[in-house]
Amino acid sequence: MTLLEPQHGPLPHAAPTGASAPFWAGCAEGELRFQRCRDCAAVTFPPVETCRECLSGDLAWEVSSGRGTVYSWTVVHRPATPAFAVPYAPAIVDVAEGFQLLSNLVDVAPEDIRAGLPVAVRFVAVTDSLTLPYFAPEAPEETP
Ligand SMILES: [Zn+2]
């Protein structure tokens, strides 16, 4: 059984913008950050300048528990560019605080991925300047 691994080395990646810079800084510090509107309390992700619900510009950053479940996924065997090592599993994760995040699953065999699988964030520094939030199956509770 082969477990999926994080990518290594330079990857095609969009530069952080003003809106997303705090998110990427959070990843580098081991925090999964998201925004919540101070006017209507809506959670929003990915990072934006104005609330998607009420258009308020008063958004506050919060730190997620980093826990969630797999909403959907695919397993890639033929990469879009040679920069990506295969196989890898892009996945949409339902994060506990009420937003979805497109990430990649690691430390799980492709055949063991299922909808609803409990996962937790795992930050991986793929280069000196880029830390990505991957998700891995959440360890089962220890029973004493
Ligand atoms: Zn709002």
PDB file of N, CA, C and O in Angstrom, residues 7-79:
ATOM      1  N   GLN A   7       4.253  17.197  -2.262  1.00  0.00           N
ATOM      2  CA  GLN A   7       5.160  17.567  -3.350  1.00  0.00           C
ATOM      3  C   GLN A   7       6.445  18.153  -2.753  1.00  0.00           C
ATOM      4  O   GLN A   7       6.466  18.575  -1.594  1.00  0.00           O
ATOM      5  N   HIS A   8       7.491  18.158  -3.545  1.00  0.00           N
ATOM      6  CA  HIS A   8       8.760  18.747  -3.107  1.00  0.00           C
ATOM      7  C   HIS A   8       9.289  19.669  -4.186  1.00  0.00           C
ATOM      8  O   HIS A   8       9.063  19.427  -5.369  1.00  0.00           O
ATOM      9  N   GLY A   9      10.020  20.688  -3.766  1.00  0.00           N
ATOM     10  CA  GLY A   9      10.684  21.549  -4.716  1.00  0.00           C
ATOM     11  C   GLY A   9       9.775  22.600  -5.308  1.00  0.00           C
ATOM     12  O   GLY A   9       8.624  22.711  -4.915  1.00  0.00           O
ATOM     13  N   PRO A  10      10.291  23.386  -6.236  1.00  0.00           N
ATOM     14  CA  PRO A  10       9.519  24.492  -6.808  1.00  0.00           C
ATOM     15  C   PRO A  10       8.265  23.975  -7.508  1.00  0.00           C
ATOM     16  O   PRO A  10       8.317  22.996  -8.237  1.00  0.00           O
ATOM     17  N   LEU A  11       7.147  24.635  -7.244  1.00  0.00           N
ATOM     18  CA  LEU A  11       5.876  24.283  -7.876  1.00  0.00           C
ATOM     19  C   LEU A  11       5.288  25.533  -8.509  1.00  0.00           C
ATOM     20  O   LEU A  11       5.500  26.636  -8.007  1.00  0.00           O
ATOM     21  N   PRO A  12       4.553  25.358  -9.609  1.00  0.00           N
ATOM     22  CA  PRO A  12       3.820  26.511 -10.137  1.00  0.00           C
ATOM     23  C   PRO A  12       2.848  26.996  -9.067  1.00  0.00           C
ATOM     24  O   PRO A  12       2.060  26.203  -8.542  1.00  0.00           O
ATOM     25  N   HIS A  13       2.929  28.251  -8.690  1.00  0.00           N
ATOM     26  CA  HIS A  13       2.119  28.748  -7.591  1.00  0.00           C
ATOM     27  C   HIS A  13       1.886  30.233  -7.746  1.00  0.00           C
ATOM     28  O   HIS A  13       2.828  30.981  -8.025  1.00  0.00           O
ATOM     29  N   ALA A  14       0.649  30.665  -7.552  1.00  0.00           N
ATOM     30  CA  ALA A  14       0.333  32.086  -7.646  1.00  0.00           C
ATOM     31  C   ALA A  14       0.990  32.838  -6.496  1.00  0.00           C
ATOM     32  O   ALA A  14       1.066  32.330  -5.376  1.00  0.00           O
ATOM     33  N   ALA A  15       1.470  34.035  -6.776  1.00  0.00           N
ATOM     34  CA  ALA A  15       2.059  34.864  -5.720  1.00  0.00           C
ATOM     35  C   ALA A  15       0.955  35.328  -4.774  1.00  0.00           C
ATOM     36  O   ALA A  15      -0.152  35.625  -5.217  1.00  0.00           O
ATOM     37  N   PRO A  16       1.242  35.371  -3.461  1.00  0.00           N
ATOM     38  CA  PRO A  16       0.236  35.884  -2.520  1.00  0.00           C
ATOM     39  C   PRO A  16      -0.153  37.324  -2.873  1.00  0.00           C
ATOM     40  O   PRO A  16       0.708  38.138  -3.207  1.00  0.00           O
ATOM     41  N   THR A  17      -1.438  37.601  -2.815  1.00  0.00           N
ATOM     42  CA  THR A  17      -1.912  38.966  -3.052  1.00  0.00           C
ATOM     43  C   THR A  17      -2.134  39.643  -1.706  1.00  0.00           C
ATOM     44  O   THR A  17      -1.940  39.036  -0.650  1.00  0.00           O
ATOM     45  N   GLY A  18      -2.574  40.902  -1.742  1.00  0.00           N
ATOM     46  CA  GLY A  18      -2.884  41.598  -0.508  1.00  0.00           C
ATOM     47  C   GLY A  18      -3.892  40.842   0.327  1.00  0.00           C
ATOM     48  O   GLY A  18      -3.739  40.708   1.541  1.00  0.00           O
ATOM     49  N   ALA A  19      -4.931  40.290  -0.341  1.00  0.00           N
ATOM     50  CA  ALA A  19      -5.978  39.592   0.398  1.00  0.00           C
ATOM     51  C   ALA A  19      -5.502  38.254   0.940  1.00  0.00           C
ATOM     52  O   ALA A  19      -5.900  37.840   2.025  1.00  0.00           O
ATOM     53  N   SER A  20      -4.650  37.557   0.189  1.00  0.00           N
ATOM     54  CA  SER A  20      -4.276  36.204   0.612  1.00  0.00           C
ATOM     55  C   SER A  20      -2.985  36.157   1.416  1.00  0.00           C
ATOM     56  O   SER A  20      -2.668  35.111   1.996  1.00  0.00           O
ATOM     57  N   ALA A  21      -2.251  37.264   1.474  1.00  0.00           N
ATOM     58  CA  ALA A  21      -0.951  37.250   2.163  1.00  0.00           C
ATOM     59  C   ALA A  21      -1.056  36.755   3.613  1.00  0.00           C
ATOM     60  O   ALA A  21      -0.230  35.945   4.045  1.00  0.00           O
ATOM     61  N   PRO A  22      -2.074  37.205   4.394  1.00  0.00           N
ATOM     62  CA  PRO A  22      -2.170  36.686   5.774  1.00  0.00           C
ATOM     63  C   PRO A  22      -2.415  35.173   5.830  1.00  0.00           C
ATOM     64  O   PRO A  22      -1.955  34.498   6.752  1.00  0.00           O
ATOM     65  N   PHE A  23      -3.129  34.632   4.821  1.00  0.00           N
ATOM     66  CA  PHE A  23      -3.344  33.187   4.781  1.00  0.00           C
ATOM     67  C   PHE A  23      -2.012  32.461   4.623  1.00  0.00           C
ATOM     68  O   PHE A  23      -1.714  31.519   5.368  1.00  0.00           O
ATOM     69  N   TRP A  24      -1.201  32.908   3.650  1.00  0.00           N
ATOM     70  CA  TRP A  24       0.081  32.227   3.400  1.00  0.00           C
ATOM     71  C   TRP A  24       1.053  32.426   4.556  1.00  0.00           C
ATOM     72  O   TRP A  24       1.822  31.522   4.894  1.00  0.00           O
ATOM     73  N   ALA A  25       1.009  33.600   5.177  1.00  0.00           N
ATOM     74  CA  ALA A  25       1.853  33.818   6.359  1.00  0.00           C
ATOM     75  C   ALA A  25       1.435  32.857   7.473  1.00  0.00           C
ATOM     76  O   ALA A  25       2.272  32.324   8.207  1.00  0.00           O
ATOM     77  N   GLY A  26       0.130  32.619   7.597  1.00  0.00           N
ATOM     78  CA  GLY A  26      -0.376  31.671   8.591  1.00  0.00           C
ATOM     79  C   GLY A  26       0.144  30.268   8.331  1.00  0.00           C
ATOM     80  O   GLY A  26       0.564  29.568   9.261  1.00  0.00           O
ATOM     81  N   CYS A  27       0.127  29.845   7.077  1.00  0.00           N
ATOM     82  CA  CYS A  27       0.641  28.512   6.744  1.00  0.00           C
ATOM     83  C   CYS A  27       2.092  28.374   7.192  1.00  0.00           C
ATOM     84  O   CYS A  27       2.480  27.349   7.755  1.00  0.00           O
ATOM     85  N   ALA A  28       2.887  29.415   6.952  1.00  0.00           N
ATOM     86  CA  ALA A  28       4.294  29.372   7.333  1.00  0.00           C
ATOM     87  C   ALA A  28       4.456  29.270   8.845  1.00  0.00           C
ATOM     88  O   ALA A  28       5.456  28.752   9.340  1.00  0.00           O
ATOM     89  N   GLU A  29       3.432  29.763   9.595  1.00  0.00           N
ATOM     90  CA  GLU A  29       3.489  29.731  11.057  1.00  0.00           C
ATOM     91  C   GLU A  29       2.683  28.572  11.642  1.00  0.00           C
ATOM     92  O   GLU A  29       2.487  28.491  12.853  1.00  0.00           O
ATOM     93  N   GLY A  30       2.166  27.688  10.779  1.00  0.00           N
ATOM     94  CA  GLY A  30       1.426  26.533  11.256  1.00  0.00           C
ATOM     95  C   GLY A  30      -0.007  26.834  11.662  1.00  0.00           C
ATOM     96  O   GLY A  30      -0.584  26.129  12.487  1.00  0.00           O
ATOM     97  N   GLU A  31      -0.570  27.897  11.058  1.00  0.00           N
ATOM     98  CA  GLU A  31      -1.961  28.252  11.338  1.00  0.00           C
ATOM     99  C   GLU A  31      -2.763  28.249  10.045  1.00  0.00           C
ATOM    100  O   GLU A  31      -2.350  28.861   9.062  1.00  0.00           O
ATOM    101  N   LEU A  32      -3.923  27.584  10.073  1.00  0.00           N
ATOM    102  CA  LEU A  32      -4.838  27.623   8.933  1.00  0.00           C
ATOM    103  C   LEU A  32      -5.822  28.764   9.186  1.00  0.00           C
ATOM    104  O   LEU A  32      -6.703  28.666  10.035  1.00  0.00           O
ATOM    105  N   ARG A  33      -5.622  29.867   8.457  1.00  0.00           N
ATOM    106  CA  ARG A  33      -6.401  31.077   8.722  1.00  0.00           C
ATOM    107  C   ARG A  33      -7.542  31.225   7.712  1.00  0.00           C
ATOM    108  O   ARG A  33      -7.413  30.854   6.549  1.00  0.00           O
ATOM    109  N   PHE A  34      -8.631  31.802   8.198  1.00  0.00           N
ATOM    110  CA  PHE A  34      -9.767  32.119   7.320  1.00  0.00           C
ATOM    111  C   PHE A  34     -10.352  33.441   7.792  1.00  0.00           C
ATOM    112  O   PHE A  34     -10.010  33.940   8.870  1.00  0.00           O
ATOM    113  N   GLN A  35     -11.250  33.997   6.988  1.00  0.00           N
ATOM    114  CA  GLN A  35     -11.842  35.286   7.328  1.00  0.00           C
ATOM    115  C   GLN A  35     -13.285  35.127   7.790  1.00  0.00           C
ATOM    116  O   GLN A  35     -14.018  34.268   7.297  1.00  0.00           O
ATOM    117  N   ARG A  36     -13.681  35.979   8.740  1.00  0.00           N
ATOM    118  CA  ARG A  36     -15.074  36.063   9.163  1.00  0.00           C
ATOM    119  C   ARG A  36     -15.478  37.542   9.125  1.00  0.00           C
ATOM    120  O   ARG A  36     -14.714  38.420   9.540  1.00  0.00           O
ATOM    121  N   CYS A  37     -16.677  37.784   8.628  1.00  0.00           N
ATOM    122  CA  CYS A  37     -17.185  39.145   8.512  1.00  0.00           C
ATOM    123  C   CYS A  37     -17.603  39.670   9.885  1.00  0.00           C
ATOM    124  O   CYS A  37     -18.331  38.990  10.615  1.00  0.00           O
ATOM    125  N   ARG A  38     -17.136  40.874  10.231  1.00  0.00           N
ATOM    126  CA  ARG A  38     -17.507  41.455  11.525  1.00  0.00           C
ATOM    127  C   ARG A  38     -18.933  42.001  11.506  1.00  0.00           C
ATOM    128  O   ARG A  38     -19.524  42.240  12.553  1.00  0.00           O
ATOM    129  N   ASP A  39     -19.484  42.194  10.307  1.00  0.00           N
ATOM    130  CA  ASP A  39     -20.845  42.747  10.222  1.00  0.00           C
ATOM    131  C   ASP A  39     -21.921  41.662  10.209  1.00  0.00           C
ATOM    132  O   ASP A  39     -22.937  41.808  10.874  1.00  0.00           O
ATOM    133  N   CYS A  40     -21.699  40.575   9.442  1.00  0.00           N
ATOM    134  CA  CYS A  40     -22.761  39.559   9.339  1.00  0.00           C
ATOM    135  C   CYS A  40     -22.312  38.190   9.844  1.00  0.00           C
ATOM    136  O   CYS A  40     -23.094  37.247   9.843  1.00  0.00           O
ATOM    137  N   ALA A  41     -21.054  38.049  10.262  1.00  0.00           N
ATOM    138  CA  ALA A  41     -20.502  36.815  10.834  1.00  0.00           C
ATOM    139  C   ALA A  41     -20.312  35.691   9.816  1.00  0.00           C
ATOM    140  O   ALA A  41     -19.967  34.575  10.184  1.00  0.00           O
ATOM    141  N   ALA A  42     -20.511  35.971   8.535  1.00  0.00           N
ATOM    142  CA  ALA A  42     -20.301  34.930   7.527  1.00  0.00           C
ATOM    143  C   ALA A  42     -18.819  34.563   7.455  1.00  0.00           C
ATOM    144  O   ALA A  42     -17.946  35.422   7.555  1.00  0.00           O
ATOM    145  N   VAL A  43     -18.566  33.279   7.284  1.00  0.00           N
ATOM    146  CA  VAL A  43     -17.211  32.784   7.080  1.00  0.00           C
ATOM    147  C   VAL A  43     -16.926  32.820   5.586  1.00  0.00           C
ATOM    148  O   VAL A  43     -17.793  32.455   4.781  1.00  0.00           O
ATOM    149  N   THR A  44     -15.738  33.247   5.229  1.00  0.00           N
ATOM    150  CA  THR A  44     -15.420  33.321   3.804  1.00  0.00           C
ATOM    151  C   THR A  44     -14.038  32.755   3.528  1.00  0.00           C
ATOM    152  O   THR A  44     -13.104  32.933   4.293  1.00  0.00           O
ATOM    153  N   PHE A  45     -13.960  32.016   2.443  1.00  0.00           N
ATOM    154  CA  PHE A  45     -12.705  31.445   1.972  1.00  0.00           C
ATOM    155  C   PHE A  45     -12.909  31.075   0.512  1.00  0.00           C
ATOM    156  O   PHE A  45     -13.968  30.570   0.162  1.00  0.00           O
ATOM    157  N   PRO A  46     -11.927  31.249  -0.368  1.00  0.00           N
ATOM    158  CA  PRO A  46     -10.606  31.825  -0.151  1.00  0.00           C
ATOM    159  C   PRO A  46     -10.651  33.314   0.193  1.00  0.00           C
ATOM    160  O   PRO A  46     -11.702  33.936   0.092  1.00  0.00           O
ATOM    161  N   PRO A  47      -9.492  33.857   0.593  1.00  0.00           N
ATOM    162  CA  PRO A  47      -9.431  35.239   1.066  1.00  0.00           C
ATOM    163  C   PRO A  47      -9.939  36.245   0.032  1.00  0.00           C
ATOM    164  O   PRO A  47      -9.670  36.118  -1.161  1.00  0.00           O
ATOM    165  N   VAL A  48     -10.679  37.213   0.520  1.00  0.00           N
ATOM    166  CA  VAL A  48     -11.258  38.263  -0.329  1.00  0.00           C
ATOM    167  C   VAL A  48     -11.123  39.606   0.387  1.00  0.00           C
ATOM    168  O   VAL A  48     -10.784  39.674   1.566  1.00  0.00           O
ATOM    169  N   GLU A  49     -11.408  40.674  -0.375  1.00  0.00           N
ATOM    170  CA  GLU A  49     -11.362  42.025   0.188  1.00  0.00           C
ATOM    171  C   GLU A  49     -12.684  42.419   0.831  1.00  0.00           C
ATOM    172  O   GLU A  49     -12.721  43.246   1.735  1.00  0.00           O
ATOM    173  N   THR A  50     -13.791  41.829   0.318  1.00  0.00           N
ATOM    174  CA  THR A  50     -15.112  42.181   0.850  1.00  0.00           C
ATOM    175  C   THR A  50     -15.934  40.916   1.063  1.00  0.00           C
ATOM    176  O   THR A  50     -15.775  39.927   0.352  1.00  0.00           O
ATOM    177  N   CYS A  51     -16.817  40.978   2.047  1.00  0.00           N
ATOM    178  CA  CYS A  51     -17.652  39.826   2.407  1.00  0.00           C
ATOM    179  C   CYS A  51     -18.535  39.404   1.231  1.00  0.00           C
ATOM    180  O   CYS A  51     -19.165  40.235   0.592  1.00  0.00           O
ATOM    181  N   ARG A  52     -18.571  38.095   0.975  1.00  0.00           N
ATOM    182  CA  ARG A  52     -19.387  37.602  -0.136  1.00  0.00           C
ATOM    183  C   ARG A  52     -20.883  37.681   0.181  1.00  0.00           C
ATOM    184  O   ARG A  52     -21.711  37.619  -0.708  1.00  0.00           O
ATOM    185  N   GLU A  53     -21.236  37.781   1.455  1.00  0.00           N
ATOM    186  CA  GLU A  53     -22.652  37.822   1.834  1.00  0.00           C
ATOM    187  C   GLU A  53     -23.195  39.252   1.848  1.00  0.00           C
ATOM    188  O   GLU A  53     -24.295  39.500   1.364  1.00  0.00           O
ATOM    189  N   CYS A  54     -22.446  40.187   2.454  1.00  0.00           N
ATOM    190  CA  CYS A  54     -23.004  41.530   2.651  1.00  0.00           C
ATOM    191  C   CYS A  54     -22.123  42.641   2.084  1.00  0.00           C
ATOM    192  O   CYS A  54     -22.454  43.815   2.224  1.00  0.00           O
ATOM    193  N   LEU A  55     -21.009  42.276   1.445  1.00  0.00           N
ATOM    194  CA  LEU A  55     -20.094  43.232   0.807  1.00  0.00           C
ATOM    195  C   LEU A  55     -19.374  44.144   1.790  1.00  0.00           C
ATOM    196  O   LEU A  55     -18.726  45.100   1.378  1.00  0.00           O
ATOM    197  N   SER A  56     -19.448  43.850   3.077  1.00  0.00           N
ATOM    198  CA  SER A  56     -18.686  44.613   4.062  1.00  0.00           C
ATOM    199  C   SER A  56     -17.189  44.413   3.825  1.00  0.00           C
ATOM    200  O   SER A  56     -16.754  43.329   3.434  1.00  0.00           O
ATOM    201  N   GLY A  57     -16.431  45.452   4.074  1.00  0.00           N
ATOM    202  CA  GLY A  57     -14.978  45.319   3.994  1.00  0.00           C
ATOM    203  C   GLY A  57     -14.355  45.026   5.344  1.00  0.00           C
ATOM    204  O   GLY A  57     -13.132  44.968   5.477  1.00  0.00           O
ATOM    205  N   ASP A  58     -15.202  44.826   6.356  1.00  0.00           N
ATOM    206  CA  ASP A  58     -14.712  44.615   7.730  1.00  0.00           C
ATOM    207  C   ASP A  58     -14.590  43.124   8.020  1.00  0.00           C
ATOM    208  O   ASP A  58     -15.457  42.516   8.652  1.00  0.00           O
ATOM    209  N   LEU A  59     -13.499  42.532   7.528  1.00  0.00           N
ATOM    210  CA  LEU A  59     -13.279  41.100   7.688  1.00  0.00           C
ATOM    211  C   LEU A  59     -12.160  40.874   8.698  1.00  0.00           C
ATOM    212  O   LEU A  59     -11.146  41.561   8.665  1.00  0.00           O
ATOM    213  N   ALA A  60     -12.355  39.895   9.569  1.00  0.00           N
ATOM    214  CA  ALA A  60     -11.351  39.572  10.582  1.00  0.00           C
ATOM    215  C   ALA A  60     -10.775  38.192  10.293  1.00  0.00           C
ATOM    216  O   ALA A  60     -11.496  37.289   9.865  1.00  0.00           O
ATOM    217  N   TRP A  61      -9.485  38.030  10.561  1.00  0.00           N
ATOM    218  CA  TRP A  61      -8.840  36.721  10.398  1.00  0.00           C
ATOM    219  C   TRP A  61      -9.020  35.895  11.657  1.00  0.00           C
ATOM    220  O   TRP A  61      -8.860  36.405  12.768  1.00  0.00           O
ATOM    221  N   GLU A  62      -9.358  34.620  11.465  1.00  0.00           N
ATOM    222  CA  GLU A  62      -9.444  33.674  12.575  1.00  0.00           C
ATOM    223  C   GLU A  62      -8.596  32.458  12.237  1.00  0.00           C
ATOM    224  O   GLU A  62      -8.246  32.245  11.082  1.00  0.00           O
ATOM    225  N   VAL A  63      -8.285  31.654  13.247  1.00  0.00           N
ATOM    226  CA  VAL A  63      -7.481  30.457  13.051  1.00  0.00           C
ATOM    227  C   VAL A  63      -8.378  29.227  13.158  1.00  0.00           C
ATOM    228  O   VAL A  63      -9.078  29.039  14.157  1.00  0.00           O
ATOM    229  N   SER A  64      -8.365  28.427  12.125  1.00  0.00           N
ATOM    230  CA  SER A  64      -9.167  27.202  12.083  1.00  0.00           C
ATOM    231  C   SER A  64      -8.550  26.121  12.966  1.00  0.00           C
ATOM    232  O   SER A  64      -7.345  26.104  13.206  1.00  0.00           O
ATOM    233  N   SER A  65      -9.394  25.192  13.389  1.00  0.00           N
ATOM    234  CA  SER A  65      -8.904  24.001  14.092  1.00  0.00           C
ATOM    235  C   SER A  65      -8.069  23.126  13.160  1.00  0.00           C
ATOM    236  O   SER A  65      -7.327  22.257  13.617  1.00  0.00           O
ATOM    237  N   GLY A  66      -8.239  23.324  11.853  1.00  0.00           N
ATOM    238  CA  GLY A  66      -7.506  22.504  10.892  1.00  0.00           C
ATOM    239  C   GLY A  66      -8.121  21.129  10.686  1.00  0.00           C
ATOM    240  O   GLY A  66      -7.542  20.283  10.013  1.00  0.00           O
ATOM    241  N   ARG A  67      -9.306  20.926  11.259  1.00  0.00           N
ATOM    242  CA  ARG A  67      -9.970  19.626  11.112  1.00  0.00           C
ATOM    243  C   ARG A  67     -11.132  19.743  10.131  1.00  0.00           C
ATOM    244  O   ARG A  67     -11.772  20.785  10.020  1.00  0.00           O
ATOM    245  N   GLY A  68     -11.388  18.624   9.465  1.00  0.00           N
ATOM    246  CA  GLY A  68     -12.499  18.626   8.519  1.00  0.00           C
ATOM    247  C   GLY A  68     -12.743  17.236   7.982  1.00  0.00           C
ATOM    248  O   GLY A  68     -12.257  16.248   8.548  1.00  0.00           O
ATOM    249  N   THR A  69     -13.510  17.182   6.893  1.00  0.00           N
ATOM    250  CA  THR A  69     -13.794  15.909   6.247  1.00  0.00           C
ATOM    251  C   THR A  69     -13.659  16.090   4.733  1.00  0.00           C
ATOM    252  O   THR A  69     -13.824  17.186   4.206  1.00  0.00           O
ATOM    253  N   VAL A  70     -13.365  14.979   4.066  1.00  0.00           N
ATOM    254  CA  VAL A  70     -13.232  15.016   2.610  1.00  0.00           C
ATOM    255  C   VAL A  70     -14.618  15.156   1.990  1.00  0.00           C
ATOM    256  O   VAL A  70     -15.522  14.370   2.277  1.00  0.00           O
ATOM    257  N   TYR A  71     -14.770  16.185   1.154  1.00  0.00           N
ATOM    258  CA  TYR A  71     -16.026  16.390   0.428  1.00  0.00           C
ATOM    259  C   TYR A  71     -15.961  15.685  -0.924  1.00  0.00           C
ATOM    260  O   TYR A  71     -16.885  14.977  -1.308  1.00  0.00           O
ATOM    261  N   SER A  72     -14.853  15.875  -1.642  1.00  0.00           N
ATOM    262  CA  SER A  72     -14.666  15.234  -2.938  1.00  0.00           C
ATOM    263  C   SER A  72     -13.180  15.207  -3.251  1.00  0.00           C
ATOM    264  O   SER A  72     -12.403  15.962  -2.664  1.00  0.00           O
ATOM    265  N   TRP A  73     -12.777  14.349  -4.167  1.00  0.00           N
ATOM    266  CA  TRP A  73     -11.352  14.225  -4.479  1.00  0.00           C
ATOM    267  C   TRP A  73     -11.177  13.556  -5.828  1.00  0.00           C
ATOM    268  O   TRP A  73     -12.124  13.005  -6.399  1.00  0.00           O
ATOM    269  N   THR A  74      -9.946  13.592  -6.310  1.00  0.00           N
ATOM    270  CA  THR A  74      -9.561  12.811  -7.473  1.00  0.00           C
ATOM    271  C   THR A  74      -8.121  12.371  -7.261  1.00  0.00           C
ATOM    272  O   THR A  74      -7.420  12.927  -6.413  1.00  0.00           O
ATOM    273  N   VAL A  75      -7.711  11.364  -7.977  1.00  0.00           N
ATOM    274  CA  VAL A  75      -6.316  10.922  -7.913  1.00  0.00           C
ATOM    275  C   VAL A  75      -5.693  11.168  -9.281  1.00  0.00           C
ATOM    276  O   VAL A  75      -6.194  10.661 -10.292  1.00  0.00           O
ATOM    277  N   VAL A  76      -4.625  11.958  -9.302  1.00  0.00           N
ATOM    278  CA  VAL A  76      -3.966  12.341 -10.552  1.00  0.00           C
ATOM    279  C   VAL A  76      -2.797  11.402 -10.810  1.00  0.00           C
ATOM    280  O   VAL A  76      -1.920  11.236  -9.950  1.00  0.00           O
ATOM    281  N   HIS A  77      -2.795  10.788 -11.993  1.00  0.00           N
ATOM    282  CA  HIS A  77      -1.685   9.917 -12.390  1.00  0.00           C
ATOM    283  C   HIS A  77      -0.872  10.514 -13.531  1.00  0.00           C
ATOM    284  O   HIS A  77       0.219  10.042 -13.826  1.00  0.00           O
ATOM    285  N   ARG A  78      -1.451  11.538 -14.208  1.00  0.00           N
ATOM    286  CA  ARG A  78      -0.730  12.206 -15.285  1.00  0.00           C
ATOM    287  C   ARG A  78      -0.717  13.695 -14.954  1.00  0.00           C
ATOM    288  O   ARG A  78      -1.749  14.357 -15.054  1.00  0.00           O
ATOM    289  N   PRO A  79       0.433  14.227 -14.516  1.00  0.00           N
ATOM    290  CA  PRO A  79       0.451  15.589 -13.981  1.00  0.00           C
ATOM    291  C   PRO A  79       0.234  16.641 -15.063  1.00  0.00           C
ATOM    292  O   PRO A  79       0.566  16.436 -16.230  1.00  0.00           O
TER     293      PRO A  79
END
